[in-house]
Coordinates of C-alpha atoms in Angstrom, one line a residue:
X1 CA 76.0 108.9 104.3
X2 CA 73.2 109.8 103.0
X3 CA 73.5 113.4 103.7
X4 CA 77.1 113.4 101.5
X5 CA 76.7 112.4 97.9
X6 CA 79.3 112.7 95.3
X7 CA 77.6 113.3 92.0
X8 CA 80.0 113.5 89.3
X9 CA 82.6 110.6 87.8
X10 CA 86.1 110.9 86.5
X11 CA 87.3 107.8 84.6
X12 CA 90.9 107.2 86.2
X13 CA 93.6 104.7 85.4
X14 CA 92.5 102.9 88.6
X15 CA 88.9 102.9 88.2
X16 CA 85.7 105.5 88.3
X17 CA 86.1 108.3 90.5
X18 CA 83.4 110.1 92.4
X19 CA 83.4 113.7 93.0
X20 CA 81.6 117.1 93.4
X21 CA 82.0 120.7 93.6
X22 CA 80.6 122.9 96.2
X23 CA 80.0 126.6 96.3
X24 CA 79.7 129.1 93.5
X25 CA 82.4 131.1 91.6
X26 CA 82.9 134.1 93.7
X27 CA 86.5 135.4 92.3
X28 CA 88.2 133.8 95.0
X29 CA 90.7 130.8 94.3
X30 CA 89.2 127.3 94.5
X31 CA 90.2 124.7 96.9
X32 CA 90.7 120.8 96.7
X33 CA 90.3 118.8 99.6
X34 CA 92.0 115.3 99.8
X35 CA 91.1 112.6 102.5
X36 CA 93.4 110.0 104.1
X37 CA 93.1 106.5 105.0
X38 CA 90.7 104.7 106.0
X39 CA 88.7 107.6 105.1
X40 CA 86.7 109.4 102.1
X41 CA 85.7 112.8 101.4
X42 CA 82.9 112.5 104.1
X43 CA 85.4 113.5 106.6
X44 CA 85.6 117.2 105.1
X45 CA 81.8 117.4 105.1
X46 CA 81.4 120.1 107.4
X47 CA 84.8 122.0 106.5
X48 CA 84.0 122.1 102.8
X49 CA 80.5 123.3 103.4
X50 CA 82.0 126.2 105.3
X51 CA 84.7 127.0 103.1
X52 CA 82.1 127.1 100.2
X53 CA 80.6 129.8 101.5
X54 CA 83.3 131.9 100.2
X55 CA 85.2 130.1 97.2
X56 CA 84.2 126.9 95.0
X57 CA 85.3 123.7 96.7
X58 CA 86.5 120.4 95.2
X59 CA 86.1 117.0 97.0
X60 CA 86.6 113.4 95.6
X61 CA 86.9 109.9 96.8
X62 CA 90.1 108.2 95.7
X63 CA 89.6 104.9 94.0
X64 CA 89.2 102.3 96.5
X65 CA 87.6 104.5 99.1
X66 CA 84.5 105.9 99.9
X67 CA 81.7 106.0 97.3
X68 CA 84.5 105.5 94.3
X69 CA 85.1 102.4 92.4
X70 CA 86.5 99.4 94.6
X71 CA 87.6 96.3 92.6
X72 CA 89.8 93.3 92.7
X73 CA 93.4 93.9 91.5
X74 CA 92.9 97.8 91.6
X75 CA 95.9 99.9 92.2
X76 CA 95.4 102.2 95.1
X77 CA 98.9 102.6 96.0
X78 CA 100.2 106.3 96.6
X79 CA 102.0 105.9 93.2
X80 CA 98.5 105.7 91.5
X81 CA 96.9 108.2 93.6
X82 CA 99.3 110.9 93.1
X83 CA 99.2 110.2 89.2
X84 CA 95.2 110.4 89.2
X85 CA 95.3 113.4 91.6
X86 CA 97.4 115.3 88.9
X87 CA 95.1 114.0 86.1
X88 CA 92.0 115.1 88.1
X89 CA 93.2 118.5 88.5
X90 CA 93.7 118.7 84.6
X91 CA 90.1 117.1 84.0
X92 CA 88.8 120.0 86.4
X93 CA 90.8 122.9 84.4
X94 CA 92.3 124.1 87.7
X95 CA 95.9 125.3 86.9
X96 CA 97.0 126.3 90.3
X97 CA 94.3 125.8 92.9
X98 CA 94.7 125.9 96.7
X99 CA 95.1 122.4 98.2
X100 CA 94.3 121.0 101.6
X101 CA 95.2 117.2 102.2
X102 CA 94.9 115.0 105.4
X103 CA 96.8 111.9 106.3
X104 CA 97.2 109.7 103.2
X105 CA 96.3 112.6 101.2
X106 CA 99.1 114.7 102.2
X107 CA 101.6 112.3 100.5
X108 CA 99.1 112.1 97.5
X109 CA 99.6 115.9 97.2
X110 CA 103.1 116.0 97.6
X111 CA 103.9 113.3 95.1
X112 CA 101.6 115.0 92.5
X113 CA 103.5 118.2 93.1
X114 CA 106.9 116.9 93.2
X115 CA 106.7 114.0 90.9
X116 CA 103.9 115.0 88.3
X117 CA 104.1 118.8 87.8
X118 CA 101.1 119.4 89.7
X119 CA 101.0 123.2 90.3
X120 CA 99.4 124.5 93.7
X121 CA 98.9 128.5 94.7
X122 CA 99.2 127.1 98.3
X123 CA 99.2 123.7 100.4
X124 CA 98.0 122.8 103.6
X125 CA 98.6 119.5 105.2
X126 CA 96.8 118.1 108.3
X127 CA 98.3 115.0 110.2
X128 CA 100.0 113.9 106.5
X129 CA 101.5 110.8 106.0
X130 CA 105.2 112.2 105.1
X131 CA 108.0 111.3 106.9
X132 CA 109.3 107.7 107.8
X133 CA 108.6 105.6 109.8
X134 CA 104.8 105.5 109.1
X135 CA 102.0 102.6 110.1
X136 CA 101.1 101.6 113.6
X137 CA 101.9 97.8 114.7
X138 CA 98.4 97.1 113.7
X139 CA 98.6 98.5 110.4
X140 CA 101.9 96.7 109.7
X141 CA 100.3 93.5 110.7
X142 CA 97.3 93.6 108.5
X143 CA 99.5 94.8 105.8
X144 CA 101.7 91.7 106.2
X145 CA 98.7 89.4 106.4
X146 CA 96.3 91.0 104.4
X147 CA 95.0 88.1 102.6
X148 CA 94.3 86.3 106.0
X149 CA 92.3 89.3 107.4
X150 CA 90.5 89.5 104.3
X151 CA 88.8 86.3 104.9
X152 CA 87.2 87.3 108.4
X153 CA 83.5 86.8 109.0
X154 CA 81.6 90.2 108.0
X155 CA 80.6 91.0 111.5
X156 CA 84.1 90.5 113.1
X157 CA 85.8 92.5 110.1
X158 CA 83.1 95.3 110.9
X159 CA 84.0 95.2 114.4
X160 CA 87.8 95.4 113.9
X161 CA 87.4 98.3 111.3
X162 CA 85.2 100.1 114.1
X163 CA 87.8 99.2 116.8
X164 CA 90.6 100.5 114.6
X165 CA 88.7 103.8 113.7
X166 CA 88.6 104.5 117.4
X167 CA 92.3 104.6 118.0
X168 CA 93.0 108.1 116.5
X169 CA 93.2 109.9 119.7
X170 CA 91.3 113.1 120.7
X171 CA 87.9 113.0 122.3
X172 CA 86.2 110.3 120.1
X173 CA 83.7 110.1 117.5
X174 CA 80.0 110.4 117.6
X175 CA 78.3 107.0 117.2
X176 CA 76.6 108.1 114.1
X177 CA 79.8 109.4 112.3
X178 CA 81.7 106.1 113.5
X179 CA 79.0 104.1 111.7
X180 CA 79.4 106.3 108.6
X181 CA 83.4 105.8 108.5
X182 CA 82.9 101.9 108.7
X183 CA 80.1 101.7 106.3
X184 CA 82.1 102.1 103.2
X185 CA 84.6 99.2 104.3
X186 CA 81.6 96.5 104.8
X187 CA 80.0 94.3 102.3
X188 CA 81.5 92.1 99.3
X189 CA 83.4 95.2 97.7
X190 CA 84.0 97.1 100.8
X191 CA 85.6 94.5 102.9
X192 CA 88.5 93.4 100.5
X193 CA 89.1 96.8 99.6
X194 CA 89.9 97.7 103.2
X195 CA 92.7 95.2 103.4
X196 CA 93.8 96.1 99.7
X197 CA 94.6 99.7 100.5
X198 CA 96.3 98.6 103.6
X199 CA 98.2 95.9 101.7
X200 CA 99.2 98.5 99.0
X201 CA 100.5 101.2 101.5
X202 CA 104.2 101.1 101.0
X203 CA 106.6 103.6 102.9
X204 CA 108.5 103.6 99.7
X205 CA 106.3 106.0 98.2
X206 CA 107.2 108.5 100.8
X207 CA 110.8 107.6 100.8
X208 CA 110.8 108.6 97.4
X209 CA 110.0 112.3 98.2
X210 CA 110.9 112.8 101.7
X211 CA 114.3 114.3 100.7
X212 CA 112.7 116.7 98.3
X213 CA 110.5 118.7 100.7
X214 CA 112.9 121.6 100.6
X215 CA 112.3 122.2 96.9
X216 CA 108.5 123.1 97.6
X217 CA 108.5 126.7 96.5
X218 CA 104.9 127.7 97.5
X219 CA 103.2 128.8 101.0
X220 CA 102.7 125.5 102.8
X221 CA 100.7 125.3 106.2
X222 CA 101.5 122.0 108.3
X223 CA 98.4 121.7 110.8
X224 CA 98.4 118.9 113.5
X225 CA 96.3 117.5 116.1
X226 CA 98.1 117.7 119.6
X227 CA 96.7 114.1 120.6
X228 CA 97.4 112.5 117.3
X229 CA 98.1 108.8 118.5
X230 CA 98.8 107.7 114.9
X231 CA 101.5 110.1 113.7
X232 CA 102.7 111.8 116.9
X233 CA 102.8 115.8 117.1
X234 CA 106.8 115.5 116.8
X235 CA 106.3 114.8 113.1
X236 CA 104.6 118.2 112.7
X237 CA 107.9 120.1 114.0
X238 CA 110.1 117.8 112.0
X239 CA 108.1 118.3 108.8
X240 CA 107.8 122.1 109.1
X241 CA 111.3 122.3 109.3
X242 CA 112.1 120.8 106.2
X243 CA 109.9 123.0 104.1
X244 CA 111.1 126.6 103.4
X245 CA 109.0 128.9 105.2
X246 CA 106.4 126.7 106.3
X247 CA 103.8 127.5 108.9
X248 CA 103.0 125.2 112.0
X249 CA 99.5 125.3 113.7
X250 CA 98.5 122.9 116.4
X251 CA 95.0 122.0 117.2
X252 CA 95.1 121.3 121.1
X253 CA 93.0 118.4 122.0
X254 CA 92.5 117.0 118.6
X255 CA 93.3 113.5 117.5
X256 CA 94.4 112.3 114.3
X257 CA 91.2 112.8 112.9
X258 CA 91.1 116.6 113.3
X259 CA 88.1 117.2 110.9
X260 CA 85.9 115.3 113.4
X261 CA 87.4 116.2 116.7
X262 CA 87.7 120.2 116.2
X263 CA 86.1 121.0 112.8
X264 CA 85.6 124.8 114.0
X265 CA 89.1 125.2 115.0
X266 CA 90.4 123.6 111.9
X267 CA 88.0 125.4 109.2
X268 CA 89.4 128.9 111.1
X269 CA 93.0 127.8 110.6
X270 CA 92.2 126.8 107.2
X271 CA 90.2 129.8 106.2
X272 CA 92.6 132.2 107.6
X273 CA 95.2 130.5 105.4
X274 CA 93.5 130.4 102.2
X275 CA 92.2 133.6 102.5
X276 CA 96.0 135.1 102.7
X277 CA 96.6 133.4 99.2
X278 CA 93.7 134.6 97.3

């Protein structure tokens, strides 16, 4: 990830968060991008640079992910990440930013809004983890046996992560991108961190807020890749129907990792939505 560096830090309750800001003050509202799992802000690199031509863009790696701190005993649950995101917005001095969140990050943004008082001007969620049930059979197997999988030889572990990442659907990843997505989960810190975040992925954290999506009183965009094999596109329609006034946009041919499968289309959809909000 030599072409993607987060040069700033924030001391969160779950360890050091790495973040950065792109773009200049143009008078347009700032936007914050949240990544999912097992990803990092790297997946937003192209879209962040595109959006930064018109507005400030904030990106961050959640504790336990990407360039942020990874350590034994670390709380990387959705509960912790929601609190940390609300604290990070305070640290940045952003009172009502535009927020765009993918996968697990969607649940983080929703929890911060509904449980921790975070205020957004508008929210776009991209293939979010938001509705029960979630988690593939592989995901559930690893979650239930995380301590066993953590003992895999490093080369076998890296092969497992690589194979897992390739199951997102869509046209497939460029080999260099796949290498960059696997790399943070290797080594002495990365391998246990991969199983730690799966072990703590508990559906109860979305169950706590699923019944409250009707309370969302802000513009919401629900965007989904039609070929998502991790969270089927039927969930897009279900989620949009639960949020008052939500707009639904489908990206044809894209899998779960829409940022990599269809970056131009996703950038256009997000840009149009954000431009309407300020």
